C-alpha cells in the first residue's frame, strides 16, 4: 500500500535548499547564538581553569622538551630532538621503560584479575558490605602513608620477615625493598593491596549494571553457572573491564608516590619506573628539558592507551549492535 | 509437552507473602493465562515454575515429576520475558542458537532448528543483526524464537507484549495465538491486561493478593464472574456496580426497583445488602441497538461521551451513581443531554455487599442464559 | 584566606630559607636575636629546584642556605645573583673572630660569597662504654689499631661500625673516608677528572671496604634508623659529621660517657693528617644586600652573640672562635686539627659534578647492599663510565 | 529462629516454616565466605601493624620486634604529641582542610556547571569543549609538574594558598565533569523543559532543578576529590612547601628527612593521624564514596 | 485563553526535515489532538509551540502575537510531558508552586492557587510526598496540576497517558476530558493512540511524515477518511482493504463483485485500480446483529477468533485476503469453522490504488449516510 504521492514527498534536501534561500535563512539563528553564549557562560570556569592550569602546562612541557633548559644556563635554546636522542641512548631510560612496562603490566593484570575474582565472589555473600569496606579501605589512605607502613612491613626486621620466621622457624633476613629480584614484586603487592578495592568496586558497579534478565534467560536456556559467566556475564562486562583496564594502565604509568617512598633505600630507585625517573632527572638532577622529554613520552603512551581503549570500546559496544 | 501441577504453593519474601497457597492444574497443551492487578503474584508464580525463584512451600510438578528443587536448566521450560532479555552481544542467530549450543547439539542440528524457527517467525532478514538494531516487535519475535527452538515442554510468558504499542500489541497477540495453535505446547502466560487474557486463553486464572480469584474459560469468566473483583476486572469499560438492598425479593436502590429473574440467584433475605452488577452493553439507550425484552427503564443526564467510531460510550450519572453505557451506533451526543435507558434485567449480576461473592445460584446459569 | 594575609604580613621581615627542617628551632633562636625568620623548605630536591627557579625568575630568596663545592660555584655564584661579602669577611677576620682559612669554602675567584652556617668535620664517633665492655682502652692511633679494635669488638659480640644507607644517599661516606686515608691526592683528583675511578687506589679502597664487610664489621645497611641504632648500642662506632653530636645527645647519648669521637687514622703513616669537612654556606642575594636589615642580620649571625646562641642551641660550630664550644667533642677535634696541622678535604658529594652525584652514590649504595668484590668491580666500571664520559665532555 | 511465620500484611500465621526464607549457605558459599574472611584478615594485617606500632615507644619499637605487642597504651599520647609538633600538623591539617574543602567544592561546582552546559544546552561543538576539559586528566601528572613549577614561580604564586587552591580546583574538575556529564545525560531533559516553561531561566534551571537532583553524585564526587586533594603529595611537594601553607602529606615528609631521630613509631603515628579524616569520611559515607565511582 | 495559529511551519534537523510546511488553526478553547504514527512530527510540532525547539521556517502566533522568538517562559503555555517531568526533589506542593514562585507571586497567592488545583485534581492527601512515592496515575495528576496552576492560555500535552496501564489510561482520559470541559482552555494534545484522539478531540489532526494527512471532527475522520492512510490508522481493529478494479462501474476483486452505491463516488474509469475499504463492523456474520440491507454475501473460513466479552473478532481468510469481522454477540466460534458474511455495501470506502486518496464524491456524503 503506497500512499506517498509525489506531491507529498518533496525531498528533504530540496526543502533544506529552499529554506536556506536568503529570504528564509537564519530564522532561528538568533536563538542559536543566544544559546551558545549561555553555554559558554556555564563552561567558562571549567574551561578557563583546565586550559590554563592543565593544558597550557602540557604544551609548555612539550616545548620544554625541545630546549636545552638545564640549570638556567641554556635557558630557552632550541635543542631539536637532542633530548629525545639522549633518551634513546641512555641505558637508564631503557631500564626505566622496561621496569615501567613490567610495573604497568603487573599493576594491570593483578588488580583487574583479583578484583574480578573478589567482585564475583563477594556478590550476595553475607557481610558483603563489611568485606567490601575492608578491601576498599586502603584506597582512601594516601599512597605516601601506605608506602611508609609497608616500608616497615618489608623492612629486614619488619613484619613480613618476622611472620615468615614465626611460620618457618628459621631466621629470615630478606631485604625485600633492597634487592633487585624482590623489590618490584614487593611494591606490586602493596599496590595490589591498595588498588584492588577500587577495581573491585568499579567491577561491582559494572556487574550491577548488567541486566538480570539475560542471565535468567541463559539459566533457562540450559547454561550452567560457569557457562552463564563465560557466555553472558563476561561479554557484557567487557566495556567495564576495558574502562577499568585503561584507568589501571594510566594510573600505573603515573604511579609515583608508592615507588618513591618504598624505593627509598634501593639503589635503583630512580629507574623503578618512568615517572620516578622523570622526577629524578628533573627535580633531583635539574635536567629539566630532559625530564620534560620523559614526561612527553609518558604522555604519548597514555594518549595511545586512551585511544586504543576508545577504539576497543567502540568495538565492544559494537558487540551490542 | 507436559502437564504442570501446582499444589498449595507459597512464596514468602522477607516478612511478606507473595503467593498464598496457590493450586493449579494446567492440562497438557493448554494455554493458561494468569491475569490480575499489579503485585498479585503472577510473575512470582511463573518464576517459581521456571525455577528462577525458590518455592517456599508446596509442590510443583512438571510432566508429573516433582520439580521444586530442579535447576532451571533441567525443567524443559522456555520463557519469554517482558524485557525480552535478549543477549545484547549476540546476533539474532546466536541468540536463537544459544540454548542449543548449551545442550551440546551439532552445528547442523542447530542450524536446522534455528532456520526453522526463523522461518516460522519471519526473522530471516534479521539473523545477523544485534538486538539493539531491531524494532520492538522484531525483538519480541526473537524472544519467542529463542523459546521455540528449544522445543520445550512448557512455554512461559511474562507480559511479553506490554512493551509494544497498541497496534503492534494486537498484532503480536494474534501471532502468539497462531503459534500456540500450531505447536500445541503447554503455555502459561502472565499479563495484567484482561483483553489479552480473554483473547488468548483456554483457561483464564484471575489472581488477587497471591490467590486465585477465579479460574475458567474466558466465556465463563466473563459471563459468570465468581465475585465482584473478577466482575470488575474483566471487561472494558468495567461492569457498573449499584449498591442496594433486597426488599420483597426485589433489588432496591435509590430511584431503582427491579424484580430479579426467577431461579438465577440463591434465596435472598429481605434487607440483605447486595451489589448489583451490570455491564455497559446491558444498559441500552432507547432507540439504539437491540431493546432488552426484560428491562427496567430510567432517565439520566449524559455527563460525557467517548466516540470510538463503531460505538460510543456514554458516561451518565443516575442518582449519584456513575454509570457507563455502550451505544452500538456512533452518534454525536451532547454533554448534559437527557436520555432514556433500558437496563437488561436478564443479564444482571448480584454480589454479596460484604464478601463480594456472587449470589448466582449456579455459576452456569448465567452463561446459559447468555449463549 | 586569613592565613594568606598572614603570609603577606611576614613578608616584611627578613626571611631565611633553608632545607634543614631539623634545625628550624635552632635557627629561629638565632633569628630572634638577629632579626630574621627561618623558613624550612623540604625535601632538599624541592628546595634546590625552588631556589633555582626563583633565581631564574629574578626572585632570588633574600637569605638562604646552600651546599658548598661545585654546586656553590657553578649553580649559585655563577648566576651573578649572589652578593659578595668581602667587606663583612674583612671585618670578621680583622676582629679575630674567624680565621682567614674558614672563608676558603666560600671563596670563588678570590671573592667571598657566604658566611658559614656550620663548619663541620667528619669524625668517627664511638661509644666508650661499649669499648670498655670489649676491653678496649684508648682510641686507635693507626688504621691497623682501628681494625684490631674492630676485631675485638666483633669478638665481644658488638658490631664495630654503624653504617646505613638510610635515605639512599649515604653510600659515599665510607668511600671518601677510606680514599683520604689511602691517598688524598687521588681523592682530590676524582673531583676534576684527573683521577679515574679505574685507578688502582679506588680498587684498593673497595677491597678494604669489602674486607671489612666480610669480617662483619658493619651493621645492616638497610636499617633506616641510623641515629637510633647507634644511640641504642647497635654498633660501637659511627662515621658522621661533628654536627651529629646534637642529634646523638638528643637520642640519649652522653658526651664523655657513651659518646666520644676520634679522627680516623691514616692507613699509612706517611700520609699527611687530614679530615673531610662540610661547610654550609649562608648567603644573600644581590638585591637583598641593599637592604640594611638583611645585612644586619648577616652581621649579627657571624657575631659572637649570634654564634653563641647558635652553638648553644644547635650544638654546631660555625667557625667563630669566640663562641663557646658547643660540646666537648668540637674542641677536641679542633685541637687535633691544629696539633696535626690537618688538611681539610671537601666531601665527595660537594666535590663531584652535581650531574654525577645521584647515579654514583646509588652505585656506592648498591655496593653496601652487596659488599662483594664482584659487585665492587661492577660499581667501579659503572662509575668510571659515568665520570669518564662527563670529563670527556667538560674538559 | 521463630517456628512460625507471620505475614506482615494480613497478620496471618502460616502453617509452615518457609523452606527458602533463610537459605542455608551452600557448601560452596561457605568456602567462599571463609576464603573471603581470610582475605579480609590478611587485608587488615598492615593496619594491625600500624595499630600496634603507634602504641610503642621508639625503644620498644626497635627492640621488641614487629610481632611484639606494646607493653602499654600510654606511648600513643607521646607519639601523637611528638608527631603533631614535629610536623607542625596543626597548621598542616588546617591547610589541607582548606585545600580539600575549597578545592573540591569549587571544582565540583564548576564541573557541574560545565556538565550542565554539555548535556542540557544545545550548541555546536559539545564534544570539542568536553575534550578540552577532559584532556587534562588523560595525561600523567608528570607532564604538568615542571611547567607548573616554573609557571608558578614566575607568577609568584608558588608557595601560596591561592596557588595551591587554583591548582587543586583545576585538577579536580575533569573527573567530576565526566561523571556529572554521564549522570546528567541520564536525567530526563523534559524536567528542565518543564522548568523553562514554568518560567525559570537557565541559571534557575541549573540551580533549582539540576543541582538538587545530582546531590548524591555531588556529595560523592566532593568526597572523592577531597580525599584525592588531602592525599596528594606530588603537587604539594612541588608547589607548596612553605610550612605555613604546606599540606598534611607534605608535612609528613619531615619524618623522611635526613638524620631524624624520631623512630618509625612516630612516623607511623603521624601517618595514622593524617589518614584519620579521609578514613572517617569513608567509613561513615561509604555509600556515597562508591556512588561517585559510577562513571 | 488564546488561539494558536501555525502557518507553513518547518523544522529542519541537520540534514533531515521533521515537520514540512504545517499550517493549522486552533480556535480559542478548542481541544485539538495531533495523532499519527511514531516519527511523524507530532512532538516536534508541539515543542515548537512550547518554545522548546526553534522554528526553522514559518510563523507561529499565540493569541495573535508572533511567538517564533519568544522564550518558553513568556508564551503562557503549560505542558504535560509523557514522562510527567516532575521535579523529583520537590514535594507535590512545591512542584505545583514552582511556576508561581518563578512568576514572583506572594506566598498567599501561591497557596490559594495550589490548593485550588489540588482540590480539583484530588491531590490533597499527597501534597507532602515526593513524586517517587506516588503511583503512575497520581504522578500524572500532579503533572496536570502543575499545568493548571499557571492558568495558561494554552495547554500542551505530549502523550500524557502512554506510561499508564490500560485501566488507568481510560480513567485518566476521562479526567482530562472533564477538566478541559470545565476550564475551557485551548488545548493541543499529542498521542499516537487513535482511541485517545477519537475520544478526546474536538478536532483531530492526523499527521504523517511531517504533514497533515487529514483534519476534522472525530466523526468526520472516522466516517470520511480523506485517504487510505487515515482510514487504516483510525479505528480498531483497522479497516479491511481489498485490492480490485473497476469494471462496468462495479468493483471487482477475486471472488467478489459489487455494485457501488450511486453518487457516493466520483466517476470511475473502467479498469482503474482501486482499493476497497470496509470496517470490521460492516462485515456482518449472518444471523448476528443487524443484517445490512444492501449487502454482498460471501463464505469464508474462520482462521482465529478473539472473544472480548461483549463482542468477538473473527479473523478470516477470503480468497487470499485476510479480513477481520466484528460479531456483536459473544459466541464461541471454532477454528476453521465456515461462516457466511454480509458486507455492507452502503458503508464501503474506495481509494485510488496509486495515491491512496479517497474516491468519495464529497467528504460529507458518507458521514450523512452513516448518521
Ligand atoms: N524479590 C522480591 N522481594 C520482595 N518482594 C517481592 C519480590 N518480588 C516480588 N515481590 C512482591 O511479591 C508480590 C508479587 O509480586 P509479582 O512480581 O509476582 O507481582 P505481579 O503480579 O507480577 O505484578 P506486576 O503486574 O506488577 O508484574 C508483590 O507484592 C511484590 O511486591
Ligand atoms: N533532536 C532531534 N534531532 C534530529 N532529529 C529529530 C530530533 N527530534 C526528532 N527528530 C526527528 O524528527 C521526526 C519527528 O519526530 P517527533 O519526535 O516529532 O515524532 P513523534 O511524532 O512525536 O513520534 P513519537 O510518537 O515516536 O513520539 C522524526 O523523524 C525524528 O527522528
Ligand atoms: Mg510481573
Ligand atoms: Mg513524540
CSV table of N, CA, C and O in Angstrom, one decimal, chain D residues 115-153:
chain,number,residue,atom,x,y,z
D,115,UNK,N,29.1,20.4,33.1
D,115,UNK,CA,28.3,19.3,32.7
D,115,UNK,C,26.9,19.7,32.3
D,115,UNK,O,26.3,19.2,31.3
D,116,UNK,N,26.4,20.7,33.0
D,116,UNK,CA,25.0,21.2,32.6
D,116,UNK,C,25.0,21.7,31.2
D,116,UNK,O,24.2,21.3,30.4
D,117,UNK,N,26.0,22.5,30.9
D,117,UNK,CA,26.1,23.1,29.5
D,117,UNK,C,26.3,21.9,28.5
D,117,UNK,O,25.6,21.9,27.5
D,118,UNK,N,27.1,21.0,28.9
D,118,UNK,CA,27.4,19.9,27.9
D,118,UNK,C,26.2,19.0,27.7
D,118,UNK,O,26.2,18.3,26.7
D,119,UNK,N,25.3,18.9,28.6
D,119,UNK,CA,24.3,17.9,28.5
D,119,UNK,C,22.9,18.5,28.2
D,119,UNK,O,22.0,17.9,27.6
D,120,UNK,N,22.7,19.7,28.8
D,120,UNK,CA,21.3,20.3,28.7
D,120,UNK,C,21.2,21.5,27.8
D,120,UNK,O,20.1,21.9,27.6
D,121,UNK,N,22.2,22.0,27.3
D,121,UNK,CA,22.1,23.1,26.4
D,121,UNK,C,22.5,22.7,25.0
D,121,UNK,O,23.3,21.8,24.8
D,122,UNK,N,21.8,23.3,24.0
D,122,UNK,CA,22.1,22.9,22.6
D,122,UNK,C,23.1,23.9,22.0
D,122,UNK,O,22.8,25.1,22.0
D,123,UNK,N,24.2,23.5,21.6
D,123,UNK,CA,25.1,24.3,20.9
D,123,UNK,C,26.1,23.4,20.2
D,123,UNK,O,26.2,22.2,20.5
D,124,UNK,N,26.8,24.0,19.3
D,124,UNK,CA,27.7,23.1,18.5
D,124,UNK,C,29.0,22.8,19.2
D,124,UNK,O,29.4,23.6,20.0
D,125,UNK,N,29.6,21.8,18.8
D,125,UNK,CA,31.0,21.5,19.3
D,125,UNK,C,31.0,21.1,20.8
D,125,UNK,O,32.0,21.3,21.5
D,126,UNK,N,29.9,20.4,21.2
D,126,UNK,CA,29.9,20.0,22.6
D,126,UNK,C,31.1,19.0,22.9
D,126,UNK,O,31.7,19.0,23.9
D,127,UNK,N,31.3,18.1,21.9
D,127,UNK,CA,32.4,17.1,22.0
D,127,UNK,C,33.7,17.8,22.2
D,127,UNK,O,34.6,17.5,23.0
D,128,UNK,N,33.9,18.9,21.4
D,128,UNK,CA,35.2,19.6,21.5
D,128,UNK,C,35.4,20.2,22.9
D,128,UNK,O,36.5,20.1,23.5
D,129,UNK,N,34.4,20.9,23.4
D,129,UNK,CA,34.5,21.5,24.7
D,129,UNK,C,34.7,20.5,25.8
D,129,UNK,O,35.5,20.7,26.7
D,130,UNK,N,34.1,19.4,25.7
D,130,UNK,CA,34.3,18.3,26.7
D,130,UNK,C,35.7,17.8,26.6
D,130,UNK,O,36.4,17.7,27.7
D,131,UNK,N,36.2,17.6,25.4
D,131,UNK,CA,37.6,17.1,25.3
D,131,UNK,C,38.6,18.1,25.9
D,131,UNK,O,39.5,17.7,26.5
D,132,UNK,N,38.3,19.4,25.6
D,132,UNK,CA,39.1,20.4,26.1
D,132,UNK,C,39.3,20.3,27.6
D,132,UNK,O,40.4,20.4,28.2
D,133,UNK,N,38.1,20.1,28.3
D,133,UNK,CA,38.2,20.0,29.8
D,133,UNK,C,38.8,18.6,30.2
D,133,UNK,O,39.6,18.6,31.1
D,134,UNK,N,38.5,17.6,29.4
D,134,UNK,CA,38.8,16.3,29.9
D,134,UNK,C,40.3,15.9,29.6
D,134,UNK,O,40.9,15.1,30.3
D,135,UNK,N,40.8,16.5,28.5
D,135,UNK,CA,42.2,16.2,28.1
D,135,UNK,C,43.2,16.3,29.3
D,135,UNK,O,44.1,15.5,29.4
D,136,UNK,N,42.9,17.3,30.2
D,136,UNK,CA,43.8,17.5,31.3
D,136,UNK,C,44.1,16.3,32.2
D,136,UNK,O,45.2,16.1,32.7
D,137,UNK,N,43.1,15.3,32.3
D,137,UNK,CA,43.4,14.2,33.1
D,137,UNK,C,43.9,13.0,32.4
D,137,UNK,O,44.2,12.0,33.0
D,138,UNK,N,43.9,13.1,31.1
D,138,UNK,CA,44.4,11.9,30.3
D,138,UNK,C,45.9,11.8,30.5
D,138,UNK,O,46.4,10.7,30.6
D,139,UNK,N,46.5,13.0,30.6
D,139,UNK,CA,48.0,12.9,30.7
D,139,UNK,C,48.4,12.7,32.1
D,139,UNK,O,47.7,13.1,33.1
D,140,UNK,N,49.5,12.0,32.3
D,140,UNK,CA,50.0,11.8,33.6
D,140,UNK,C,50.5,13.1,34.2
D,140,UNK,O,50.9,14.0,33.5
D,141,UNK,N,50.3,13.2,35.5
D,141,UNK,CA,50.6,14.4,36.2
D,141,UNK,C,52.1,14.9,36.0
D,141,UNK,O,52.3,16.1,36.0
D,142,UNK,N,52.9,13.9,35.7
D,142,UNK,CA,54.3,14.3,35.4
D,142,UNK,C,54.4,15.4,34.4
D,142,UNK,O,55.3,16.2,34.4
D,143,UNK,N,53.4,15.4,33.5
D,143,UNK,CA,53.5,16.4,32.4
D,143,UNK,C,53.3,17.8,32.9
D,143,UNK,O,53.7,18.8,32.2
D,144,UNK,N,52.5,18.0,34.0
D,144,UNK,CA,52.3,19.4,34.4
D,144,UNK,C,53.4,19.8,35.4
D,144,UNK,O,53.5,21.0,35.6
D,145,UNK,N,54.1,18.9,35.9
D,145,UNK,CA,54.9,19.2,37.1
D,145,UNK,C,55.9,20.3,36.8
D,145,UNK,O,55.9,21.3,37.5
D,146,UNK,N,56.7,20.1,35.8
D,146,UNK,CA,57.8,21.1,35.6
D,146,UNK,C,57.2,22.5,35.2
D,146,UNK,O,57.5,23.5,35.8
D,147,UNK,N,56.3,22.5,34.2
D,147,UNK,CA,55.8,23.7,33.7
D,147,UNK,C,55.0,24.5,34.9
D,147,UNK,O,55.2,25.7,35.0
D,148,UNK,N,54.3,23.7,35.7
D,148,UNK,CA,53.6,24.4,36.7
D,148,UNK,C,54.6,25.0,37.7
D,148,UNK,O,54.4,26.1,38.2
D,149,UNK,N,55.6,24.2,38.0
D,149,UNK,CA,56.6,24.7,39.0
D,149,UNK,C,57.2,26.0,38.5
D,149,UNK,O,57.2,27.0,39.2
D,150,UNK,N,57.6,26.1,37.2
D,150,UNK,CA,58.2,27.3,36.7
D,150,UNK,C,57.1,28.4,36.5
D,150,UNK,O,57.4,29.5,36.8
D,151,UNK,N,56.0,28.0,36.0
D,151,UNK,CA,54.9,29.0,35.8
D,151,UNK,C,54.5,29.6,37.2
D,151,UNK,O,54.5,30.9,37.3
D,152,UNK,N,54.4,28.8,38.2
D,152,UNK,CA,54.0,29.4,39.5
D,152,UNK,C,55.1,30.3,40.0
D,152,UNK,O,54.8,31.3,40.6
D,153,UNK,N,56.4,29.8,39.8
D,153,UNK,CA,57.5,30.7,40.3
D,153,UNK,C,57.4,32.0,39.6
D,153,UNK,O,57.6,33.1,40.2
